[in-house]
PDB file of C-alpha atoms in Angstrom:
ATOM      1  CA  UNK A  28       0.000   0.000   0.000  1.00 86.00           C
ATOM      2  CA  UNK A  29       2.792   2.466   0.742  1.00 94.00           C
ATOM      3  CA  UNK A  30       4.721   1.101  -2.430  1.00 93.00           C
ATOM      4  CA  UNK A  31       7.568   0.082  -0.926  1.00 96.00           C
ATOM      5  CA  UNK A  32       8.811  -3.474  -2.987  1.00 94.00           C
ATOM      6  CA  UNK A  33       8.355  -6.653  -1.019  1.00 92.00           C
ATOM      7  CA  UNK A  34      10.065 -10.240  -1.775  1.00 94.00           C
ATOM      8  CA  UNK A  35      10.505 -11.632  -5.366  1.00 96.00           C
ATOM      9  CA  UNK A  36       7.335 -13.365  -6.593  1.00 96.00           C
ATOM     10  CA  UNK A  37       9.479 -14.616  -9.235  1.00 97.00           C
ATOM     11  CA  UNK A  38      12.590 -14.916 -10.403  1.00 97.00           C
ATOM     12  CA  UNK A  39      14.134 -16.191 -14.137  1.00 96.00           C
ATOM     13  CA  UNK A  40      17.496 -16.303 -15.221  1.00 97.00           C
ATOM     14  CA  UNK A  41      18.454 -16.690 -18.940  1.00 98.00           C
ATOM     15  CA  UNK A  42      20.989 -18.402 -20.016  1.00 98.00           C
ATOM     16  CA  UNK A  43      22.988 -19.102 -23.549  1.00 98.00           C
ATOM     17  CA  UNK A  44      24.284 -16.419 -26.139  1.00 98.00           C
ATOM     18  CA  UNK A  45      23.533 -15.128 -29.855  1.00 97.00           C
ATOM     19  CA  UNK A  46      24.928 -14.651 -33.148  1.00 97.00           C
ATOM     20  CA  UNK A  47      26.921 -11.717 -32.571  1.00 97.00           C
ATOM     21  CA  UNK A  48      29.826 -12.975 -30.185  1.00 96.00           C
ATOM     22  CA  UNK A  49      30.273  -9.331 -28.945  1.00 95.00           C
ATOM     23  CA  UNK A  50      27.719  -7.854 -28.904  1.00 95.00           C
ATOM     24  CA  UNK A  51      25.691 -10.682 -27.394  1.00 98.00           C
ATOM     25  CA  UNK A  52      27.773 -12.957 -25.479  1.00 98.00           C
ATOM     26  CA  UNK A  53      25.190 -13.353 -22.738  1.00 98.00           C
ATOM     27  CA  UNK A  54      21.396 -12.784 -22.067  1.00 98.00           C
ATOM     28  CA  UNK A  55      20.320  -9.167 -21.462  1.00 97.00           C
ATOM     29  CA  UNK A  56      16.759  -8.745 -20.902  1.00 97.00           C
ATOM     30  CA  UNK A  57      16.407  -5.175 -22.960  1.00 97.00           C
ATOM     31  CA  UNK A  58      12.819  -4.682 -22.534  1.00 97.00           C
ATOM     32  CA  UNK A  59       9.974  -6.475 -20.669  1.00 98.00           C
ATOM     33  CA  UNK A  60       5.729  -5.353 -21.538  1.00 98.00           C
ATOM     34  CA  UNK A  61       2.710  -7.060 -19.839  1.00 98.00           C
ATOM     35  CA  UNK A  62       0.092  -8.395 -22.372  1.00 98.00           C
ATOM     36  CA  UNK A  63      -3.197  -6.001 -22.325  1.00 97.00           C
ATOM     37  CA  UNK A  64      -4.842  -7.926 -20.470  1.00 97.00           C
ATOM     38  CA  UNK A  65      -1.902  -8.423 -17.762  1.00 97.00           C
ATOM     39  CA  UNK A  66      -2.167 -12.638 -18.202  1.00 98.00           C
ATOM     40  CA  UNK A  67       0.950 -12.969 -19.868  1.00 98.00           C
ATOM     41  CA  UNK A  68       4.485 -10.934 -20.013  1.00 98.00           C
ATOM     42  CA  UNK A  69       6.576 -10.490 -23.145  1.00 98.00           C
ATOM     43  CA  UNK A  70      10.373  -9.959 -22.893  1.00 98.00           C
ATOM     44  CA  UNK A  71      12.688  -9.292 -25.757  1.00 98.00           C
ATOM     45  CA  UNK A  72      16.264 -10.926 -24.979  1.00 98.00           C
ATOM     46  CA  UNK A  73      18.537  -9.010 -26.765  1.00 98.00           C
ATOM     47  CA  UNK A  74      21.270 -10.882 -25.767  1.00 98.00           C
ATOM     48  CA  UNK A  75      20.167 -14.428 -27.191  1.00 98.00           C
ATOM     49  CA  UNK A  76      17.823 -13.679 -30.101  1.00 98.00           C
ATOM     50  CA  UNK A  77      14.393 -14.376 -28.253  1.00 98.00           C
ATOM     51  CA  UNK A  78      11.049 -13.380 -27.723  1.00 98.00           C
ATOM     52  CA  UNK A  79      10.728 -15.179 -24.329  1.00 98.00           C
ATOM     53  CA  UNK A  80       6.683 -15.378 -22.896  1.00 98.00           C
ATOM     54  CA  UNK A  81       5.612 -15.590 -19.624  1.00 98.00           C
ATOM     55  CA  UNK A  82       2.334 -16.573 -18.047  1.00 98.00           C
ATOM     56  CA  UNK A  83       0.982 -14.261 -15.133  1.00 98.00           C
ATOM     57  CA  UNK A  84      -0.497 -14.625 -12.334  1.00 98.00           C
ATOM     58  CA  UNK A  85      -2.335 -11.432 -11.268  1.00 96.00           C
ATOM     59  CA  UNK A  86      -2.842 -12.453  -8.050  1.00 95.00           C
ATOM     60  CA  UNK A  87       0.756 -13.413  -6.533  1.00 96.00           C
ATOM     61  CA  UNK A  88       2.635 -12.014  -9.291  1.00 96.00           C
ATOM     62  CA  UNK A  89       4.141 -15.912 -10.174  1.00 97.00           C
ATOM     63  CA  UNK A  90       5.436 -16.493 -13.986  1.00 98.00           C
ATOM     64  CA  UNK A  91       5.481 -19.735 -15.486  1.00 98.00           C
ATOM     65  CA  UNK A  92       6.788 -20.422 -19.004  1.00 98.00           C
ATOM     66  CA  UNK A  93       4.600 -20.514 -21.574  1.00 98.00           C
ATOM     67  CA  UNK A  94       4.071 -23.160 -24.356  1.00 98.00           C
ATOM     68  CA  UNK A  95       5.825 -22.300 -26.517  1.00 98.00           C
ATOM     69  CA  UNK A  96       8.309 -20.297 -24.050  1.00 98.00           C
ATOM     70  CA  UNK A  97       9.866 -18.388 -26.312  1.00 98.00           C
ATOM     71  CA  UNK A  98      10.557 -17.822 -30.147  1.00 98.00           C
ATOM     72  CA  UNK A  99      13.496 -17.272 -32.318  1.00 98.00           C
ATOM     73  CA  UNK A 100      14.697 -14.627 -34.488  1.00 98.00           C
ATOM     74  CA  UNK A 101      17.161 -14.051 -36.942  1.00 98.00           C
ATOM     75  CA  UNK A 102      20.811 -14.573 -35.512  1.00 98.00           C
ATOM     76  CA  UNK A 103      22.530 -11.436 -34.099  1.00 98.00           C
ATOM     77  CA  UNK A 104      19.147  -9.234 -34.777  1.00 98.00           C
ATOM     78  CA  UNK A 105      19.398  -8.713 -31.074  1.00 98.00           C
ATOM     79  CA  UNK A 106      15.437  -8.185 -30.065  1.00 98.00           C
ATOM     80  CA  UNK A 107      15.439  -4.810 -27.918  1.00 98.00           C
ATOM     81  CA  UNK A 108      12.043  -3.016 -28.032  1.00 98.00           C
ATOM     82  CA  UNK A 109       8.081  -4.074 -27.633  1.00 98.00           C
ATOM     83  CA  UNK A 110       4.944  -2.160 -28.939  1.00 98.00           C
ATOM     84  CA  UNK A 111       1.349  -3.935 -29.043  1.00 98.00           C
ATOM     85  CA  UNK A 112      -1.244  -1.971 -31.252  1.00 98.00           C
ATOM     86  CA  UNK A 113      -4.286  -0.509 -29.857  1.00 97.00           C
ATOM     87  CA  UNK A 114      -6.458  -3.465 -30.826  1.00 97.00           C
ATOM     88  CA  UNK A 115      -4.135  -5.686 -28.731  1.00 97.00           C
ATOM     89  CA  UNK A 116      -4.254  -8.022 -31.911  1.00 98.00           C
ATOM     90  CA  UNK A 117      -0.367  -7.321 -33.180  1.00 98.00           C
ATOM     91  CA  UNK A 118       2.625  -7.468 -31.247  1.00 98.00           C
ATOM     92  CA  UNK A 119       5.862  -5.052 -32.982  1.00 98.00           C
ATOM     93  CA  UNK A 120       9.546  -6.252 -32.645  1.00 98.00           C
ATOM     94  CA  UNK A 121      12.415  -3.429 -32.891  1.00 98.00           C
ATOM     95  CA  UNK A 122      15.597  -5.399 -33.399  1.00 98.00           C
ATOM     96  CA  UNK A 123      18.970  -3.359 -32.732  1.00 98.00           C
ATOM     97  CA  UNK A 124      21.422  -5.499 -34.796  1.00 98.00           C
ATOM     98  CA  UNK A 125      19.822  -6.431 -37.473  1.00 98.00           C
ATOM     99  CA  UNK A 126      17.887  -3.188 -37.616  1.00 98.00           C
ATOM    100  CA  UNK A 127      14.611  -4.864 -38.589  1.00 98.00           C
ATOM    101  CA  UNK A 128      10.660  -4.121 -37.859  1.00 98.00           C
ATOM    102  CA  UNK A 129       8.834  -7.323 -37.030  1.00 98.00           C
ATOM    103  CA  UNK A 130       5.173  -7.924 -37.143  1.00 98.00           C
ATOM    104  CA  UNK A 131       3.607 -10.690 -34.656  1.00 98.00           C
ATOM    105  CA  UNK A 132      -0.015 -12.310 -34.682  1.00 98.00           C
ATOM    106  CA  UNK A 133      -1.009 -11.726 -30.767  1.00 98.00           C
ATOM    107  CA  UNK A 134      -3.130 -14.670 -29.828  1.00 98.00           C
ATOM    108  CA  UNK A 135      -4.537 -13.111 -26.476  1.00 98.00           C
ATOM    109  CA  UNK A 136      -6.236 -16.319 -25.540  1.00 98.00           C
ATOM    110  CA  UNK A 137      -2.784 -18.373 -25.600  1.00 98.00           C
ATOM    111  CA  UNK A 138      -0.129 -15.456 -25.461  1.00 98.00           C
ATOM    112  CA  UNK A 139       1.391 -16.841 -28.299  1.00 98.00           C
ATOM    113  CA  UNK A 140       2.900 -15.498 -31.241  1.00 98.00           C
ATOM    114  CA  UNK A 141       3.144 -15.850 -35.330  1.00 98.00           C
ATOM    115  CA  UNK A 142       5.731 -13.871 -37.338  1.00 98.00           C
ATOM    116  CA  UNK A 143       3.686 -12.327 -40.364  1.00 98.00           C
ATOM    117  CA  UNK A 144       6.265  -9.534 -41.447  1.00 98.00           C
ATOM    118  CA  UNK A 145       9.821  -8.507 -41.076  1.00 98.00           C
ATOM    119  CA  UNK A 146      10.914  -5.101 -43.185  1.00 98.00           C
ATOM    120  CA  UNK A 147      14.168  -2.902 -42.656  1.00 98.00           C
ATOM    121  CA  UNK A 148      14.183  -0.165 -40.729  1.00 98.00           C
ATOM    122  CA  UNK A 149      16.518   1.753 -42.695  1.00 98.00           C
ATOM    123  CA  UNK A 150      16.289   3.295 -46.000  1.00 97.00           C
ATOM    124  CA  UNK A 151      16.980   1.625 -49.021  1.00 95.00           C
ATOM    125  CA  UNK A 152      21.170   1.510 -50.163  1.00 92.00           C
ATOM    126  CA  UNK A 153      22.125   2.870 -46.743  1.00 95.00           C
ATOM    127  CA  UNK A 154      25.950   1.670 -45.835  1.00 92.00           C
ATOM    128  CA  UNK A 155      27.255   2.223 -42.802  1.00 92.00           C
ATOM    129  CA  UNK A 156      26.942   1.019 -38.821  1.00 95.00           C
ATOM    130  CA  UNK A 157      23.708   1.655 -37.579  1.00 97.00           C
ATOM    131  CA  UNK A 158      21.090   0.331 -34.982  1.00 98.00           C
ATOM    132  CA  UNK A 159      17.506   0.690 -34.112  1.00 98.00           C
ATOM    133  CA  UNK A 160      16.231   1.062 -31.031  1.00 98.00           C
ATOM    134  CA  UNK A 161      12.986   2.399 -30.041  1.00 98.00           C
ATOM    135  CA  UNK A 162       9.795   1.521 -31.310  1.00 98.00           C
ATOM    136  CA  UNK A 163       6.229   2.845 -30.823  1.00 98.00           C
ATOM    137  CA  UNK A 164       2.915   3.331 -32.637  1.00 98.00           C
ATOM    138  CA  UNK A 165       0.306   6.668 -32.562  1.00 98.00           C
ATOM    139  CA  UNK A 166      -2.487   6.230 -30.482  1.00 95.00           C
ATOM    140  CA  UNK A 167      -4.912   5.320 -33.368  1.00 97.00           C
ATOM    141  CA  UNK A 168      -2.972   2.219 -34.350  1.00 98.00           C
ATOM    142  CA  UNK A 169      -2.623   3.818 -37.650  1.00 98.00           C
ATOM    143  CA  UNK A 170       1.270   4.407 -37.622  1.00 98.00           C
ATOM    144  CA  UNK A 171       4.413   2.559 -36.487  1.00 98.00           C
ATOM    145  CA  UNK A 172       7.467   4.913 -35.640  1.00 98.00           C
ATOM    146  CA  UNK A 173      11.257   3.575 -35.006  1.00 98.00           C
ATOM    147  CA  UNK A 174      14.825   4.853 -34.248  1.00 98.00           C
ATOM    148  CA  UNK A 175      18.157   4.354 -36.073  1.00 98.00           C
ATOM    149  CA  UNK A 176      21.253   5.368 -34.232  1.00 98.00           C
ATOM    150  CA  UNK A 177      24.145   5.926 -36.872  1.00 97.00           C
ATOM    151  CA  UNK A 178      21.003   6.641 -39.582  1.00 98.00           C
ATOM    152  CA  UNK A 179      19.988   8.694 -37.261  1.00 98.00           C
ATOM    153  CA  UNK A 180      17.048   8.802 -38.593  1.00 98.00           C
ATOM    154  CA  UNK A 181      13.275   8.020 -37.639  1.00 98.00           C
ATOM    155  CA  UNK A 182      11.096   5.436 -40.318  1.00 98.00           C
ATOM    156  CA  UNK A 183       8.133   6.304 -40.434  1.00 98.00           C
ATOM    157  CA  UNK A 184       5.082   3.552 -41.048  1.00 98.00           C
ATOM    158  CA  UNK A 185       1.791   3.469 -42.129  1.00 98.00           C
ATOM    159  CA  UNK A 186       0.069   0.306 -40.317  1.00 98.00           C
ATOM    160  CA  UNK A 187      -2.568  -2.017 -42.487  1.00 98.00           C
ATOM    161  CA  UNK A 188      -5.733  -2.269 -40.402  1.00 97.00           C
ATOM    162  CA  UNK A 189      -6.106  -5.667 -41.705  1.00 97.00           C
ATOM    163  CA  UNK A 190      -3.545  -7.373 -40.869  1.00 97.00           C
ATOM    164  CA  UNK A 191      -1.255  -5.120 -38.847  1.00 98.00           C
ATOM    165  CA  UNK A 192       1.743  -4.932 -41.639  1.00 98.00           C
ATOM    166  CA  UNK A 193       3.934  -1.914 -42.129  1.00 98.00           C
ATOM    167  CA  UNK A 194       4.635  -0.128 -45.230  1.00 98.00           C
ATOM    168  CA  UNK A 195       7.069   2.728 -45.054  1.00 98.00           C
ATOM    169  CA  UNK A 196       5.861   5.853 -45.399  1.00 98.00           C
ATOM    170  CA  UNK A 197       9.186   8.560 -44.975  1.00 98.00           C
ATOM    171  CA  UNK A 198      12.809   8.437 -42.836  1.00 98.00           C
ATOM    172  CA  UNK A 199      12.821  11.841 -41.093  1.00 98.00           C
ATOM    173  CA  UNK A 200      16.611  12.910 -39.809  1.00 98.00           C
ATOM    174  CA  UNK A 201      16.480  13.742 -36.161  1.00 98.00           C
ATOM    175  CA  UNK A 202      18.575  16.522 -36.769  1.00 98.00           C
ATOM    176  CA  UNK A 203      21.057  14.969 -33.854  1.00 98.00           C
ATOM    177  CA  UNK A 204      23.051  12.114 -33.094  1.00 98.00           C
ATOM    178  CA  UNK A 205      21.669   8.762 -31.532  1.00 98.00           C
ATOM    179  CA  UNK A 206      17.892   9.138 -31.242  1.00 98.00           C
ATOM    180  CA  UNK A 207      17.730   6.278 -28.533  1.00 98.00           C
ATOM    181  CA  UNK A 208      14.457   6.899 -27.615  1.00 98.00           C
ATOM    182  CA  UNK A 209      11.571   9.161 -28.681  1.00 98.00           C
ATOM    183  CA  UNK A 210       7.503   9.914 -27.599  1.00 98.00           C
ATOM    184  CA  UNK A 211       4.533  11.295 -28.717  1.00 98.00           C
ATOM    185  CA  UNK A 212       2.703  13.776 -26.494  1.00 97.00           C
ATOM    186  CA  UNK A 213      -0.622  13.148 -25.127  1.00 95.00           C
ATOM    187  CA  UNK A 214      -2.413  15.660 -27.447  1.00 95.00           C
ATOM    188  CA  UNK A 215      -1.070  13.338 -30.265  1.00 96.00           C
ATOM    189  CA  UNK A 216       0.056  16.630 -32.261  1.00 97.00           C
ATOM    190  CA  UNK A 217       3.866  16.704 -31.687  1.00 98.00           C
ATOM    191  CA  UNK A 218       6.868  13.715 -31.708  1.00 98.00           C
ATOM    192  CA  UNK A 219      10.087  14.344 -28.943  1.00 98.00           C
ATOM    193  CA  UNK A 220      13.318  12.609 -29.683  1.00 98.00           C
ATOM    194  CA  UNK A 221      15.657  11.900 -27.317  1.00 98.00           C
ATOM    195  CA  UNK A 222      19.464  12.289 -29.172  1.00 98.00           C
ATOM    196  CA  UNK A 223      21.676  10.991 -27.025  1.00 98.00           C
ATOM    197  CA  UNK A 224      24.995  12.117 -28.322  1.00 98.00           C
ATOM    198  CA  UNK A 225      24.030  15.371 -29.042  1.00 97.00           C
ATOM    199  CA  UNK A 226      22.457  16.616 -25.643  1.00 98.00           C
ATOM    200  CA  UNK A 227      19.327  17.814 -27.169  1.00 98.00           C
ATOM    201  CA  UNK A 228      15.350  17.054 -27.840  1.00 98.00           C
ATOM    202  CA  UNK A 229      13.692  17.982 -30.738  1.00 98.00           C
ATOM    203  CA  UNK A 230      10.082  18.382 -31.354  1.00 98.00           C
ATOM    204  CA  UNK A 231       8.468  17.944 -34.678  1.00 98.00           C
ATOM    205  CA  UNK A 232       4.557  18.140 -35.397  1.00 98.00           C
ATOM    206  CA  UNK A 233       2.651  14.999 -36.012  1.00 98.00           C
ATOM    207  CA  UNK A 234       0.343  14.619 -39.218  1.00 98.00           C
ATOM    208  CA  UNK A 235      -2.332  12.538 -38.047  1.00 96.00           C
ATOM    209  CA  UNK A 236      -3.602  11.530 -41.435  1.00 97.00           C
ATOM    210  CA  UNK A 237      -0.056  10.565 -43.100  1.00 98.00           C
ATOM    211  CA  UNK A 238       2.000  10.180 -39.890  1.00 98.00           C
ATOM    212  CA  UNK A 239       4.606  12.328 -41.529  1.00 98.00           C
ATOM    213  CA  UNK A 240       6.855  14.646 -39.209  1.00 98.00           C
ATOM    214  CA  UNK A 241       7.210  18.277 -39.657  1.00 98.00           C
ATOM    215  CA  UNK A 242      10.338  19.690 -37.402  1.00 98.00           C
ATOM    216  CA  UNK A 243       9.005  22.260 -35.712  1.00 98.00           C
ATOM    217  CA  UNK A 244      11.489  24.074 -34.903  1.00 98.00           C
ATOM    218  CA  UNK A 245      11.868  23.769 -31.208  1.00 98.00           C
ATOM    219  CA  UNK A 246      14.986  22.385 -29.991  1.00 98.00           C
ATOM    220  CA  UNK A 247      15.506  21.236 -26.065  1.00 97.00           C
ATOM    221  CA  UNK A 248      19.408  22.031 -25.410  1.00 96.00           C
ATOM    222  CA  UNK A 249      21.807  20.649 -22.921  1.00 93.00           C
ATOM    223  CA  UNK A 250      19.265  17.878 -22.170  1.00 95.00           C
ATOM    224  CA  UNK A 251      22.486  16.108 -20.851  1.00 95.00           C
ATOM    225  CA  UNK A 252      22.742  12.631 -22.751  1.00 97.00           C
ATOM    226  CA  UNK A 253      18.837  11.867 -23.237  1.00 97.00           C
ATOM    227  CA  UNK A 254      17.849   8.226 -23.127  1.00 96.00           C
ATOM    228  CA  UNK A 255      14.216   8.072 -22.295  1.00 96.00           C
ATOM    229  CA  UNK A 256      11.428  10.916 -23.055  1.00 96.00           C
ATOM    230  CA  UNK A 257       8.113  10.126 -20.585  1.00 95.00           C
ATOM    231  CA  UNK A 258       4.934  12.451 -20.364  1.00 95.00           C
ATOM    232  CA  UNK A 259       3.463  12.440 -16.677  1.00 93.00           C
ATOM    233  CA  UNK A 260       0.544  14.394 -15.429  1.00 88.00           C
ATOM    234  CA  UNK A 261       1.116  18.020 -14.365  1.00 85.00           C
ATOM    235  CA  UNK A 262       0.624  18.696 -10.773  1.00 82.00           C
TER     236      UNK A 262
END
């Protein structure tokens, strides 16, 4: 009641490694989200190419593998970011490695998953080091941002209601280095990203019919190394 943090309900350690033999010599848990209906939790294991799942209990706050317990990407795409749409049908997968956008059937009855779509997150004929990191989608379900560090860039997506694939829609610079993490104000009208590297924030303007980004010429200085951008109530 005070929310101070009692005992572990549960505990999991992973174990193994993935295809990049830096990069990923050992798990690392990047990013954990609750299904919306809090029965099951989702992890994305950077560190051994896995979508791990999780069945929860509401009640004591126990997990229990679920069947399947996990699934498998690409070698050294290194999983790092979660988004489920609106409609809680269609699960997204931001992979930092590989720099790929992945699509997953959400069956909410089973917390399971099926792989429908995987599409770059960079432009076409980009060379160069680069990797993605954040992903998230408007409140309307209708677009799918992510975030390339080295691109520096943000790809833009337009989401089919239908099936919950992505086709690209524009790559919009961030006008900064490392955009490692961006958000979308409550009003749904402007887009804040986070550039690491270059100590600042930068707001563009959100069309809500084509999901393009406008910069709007606002720029949040000596935001000292930004890696997270969160809206909370005023009080």
């Amino acid at each position: 009641p005070d929310g101070s943090l009692g005992e572990a309900s549960a505990f999991f350690q992973h174990t193994g490694s993935g295809g990049d033999p830096v990069r990923q010599a050992g798990p690392h848990a990047h990013c954990v989200l609750f299904s919306p209906d809090n029965r099951f939790l989702i992890v994305a294991e950077h560190g051994l190419d896995k979508i791990f799942v999780y069945k929860f209990d509401q009640s004591t706050g126990a997990l229990e593998p679920n069947d399947p317990p996990f699934y498998s990407v690409q070698p050294a795409w290194a999983p790092r970011h979660l988004a489920f749409h609106p409609n809680g049908k269609y699960l997204y997968v931001i992979s930092e490695i590989g720099s790929k956008l992945t699509t997953y059937d959400y069956d909410a009855a089973h917390g399971t998953l099926k792989e429908v779509q995987t599409i770059s997150a960079l432009p076409d004929g980009f060379s160069g080091e680069s990797r993605s990191a954040e992903v998230e989608l408007d409140r309307a379900g209708k677009f799918l941002y992510g975030s390339n560090r080295g691109d520096n860039s943000i790809i833009v997506t337009a989401v089919n209601p239908k099936d919950g694939t992505l086709t690209p829609v524009e790559f919009v610079s961030t006008q900064g280095k490392t955009p490692r993490n961006f958000a979308i104000d409550p009003s749904g009208k402007y887009f804040f990203v986070g550039n690491q590297d270059s100590d600042t924030v930068v707001i563009f303007r959100v069309d809500r019919t084509t999901g393009k980004l406008t910069p709007t010429g606002q720029v949040l200085k000596d935001a000292a190394e930004p890696s997270c951008v969160l809206f909370v109530a005023a009080q």
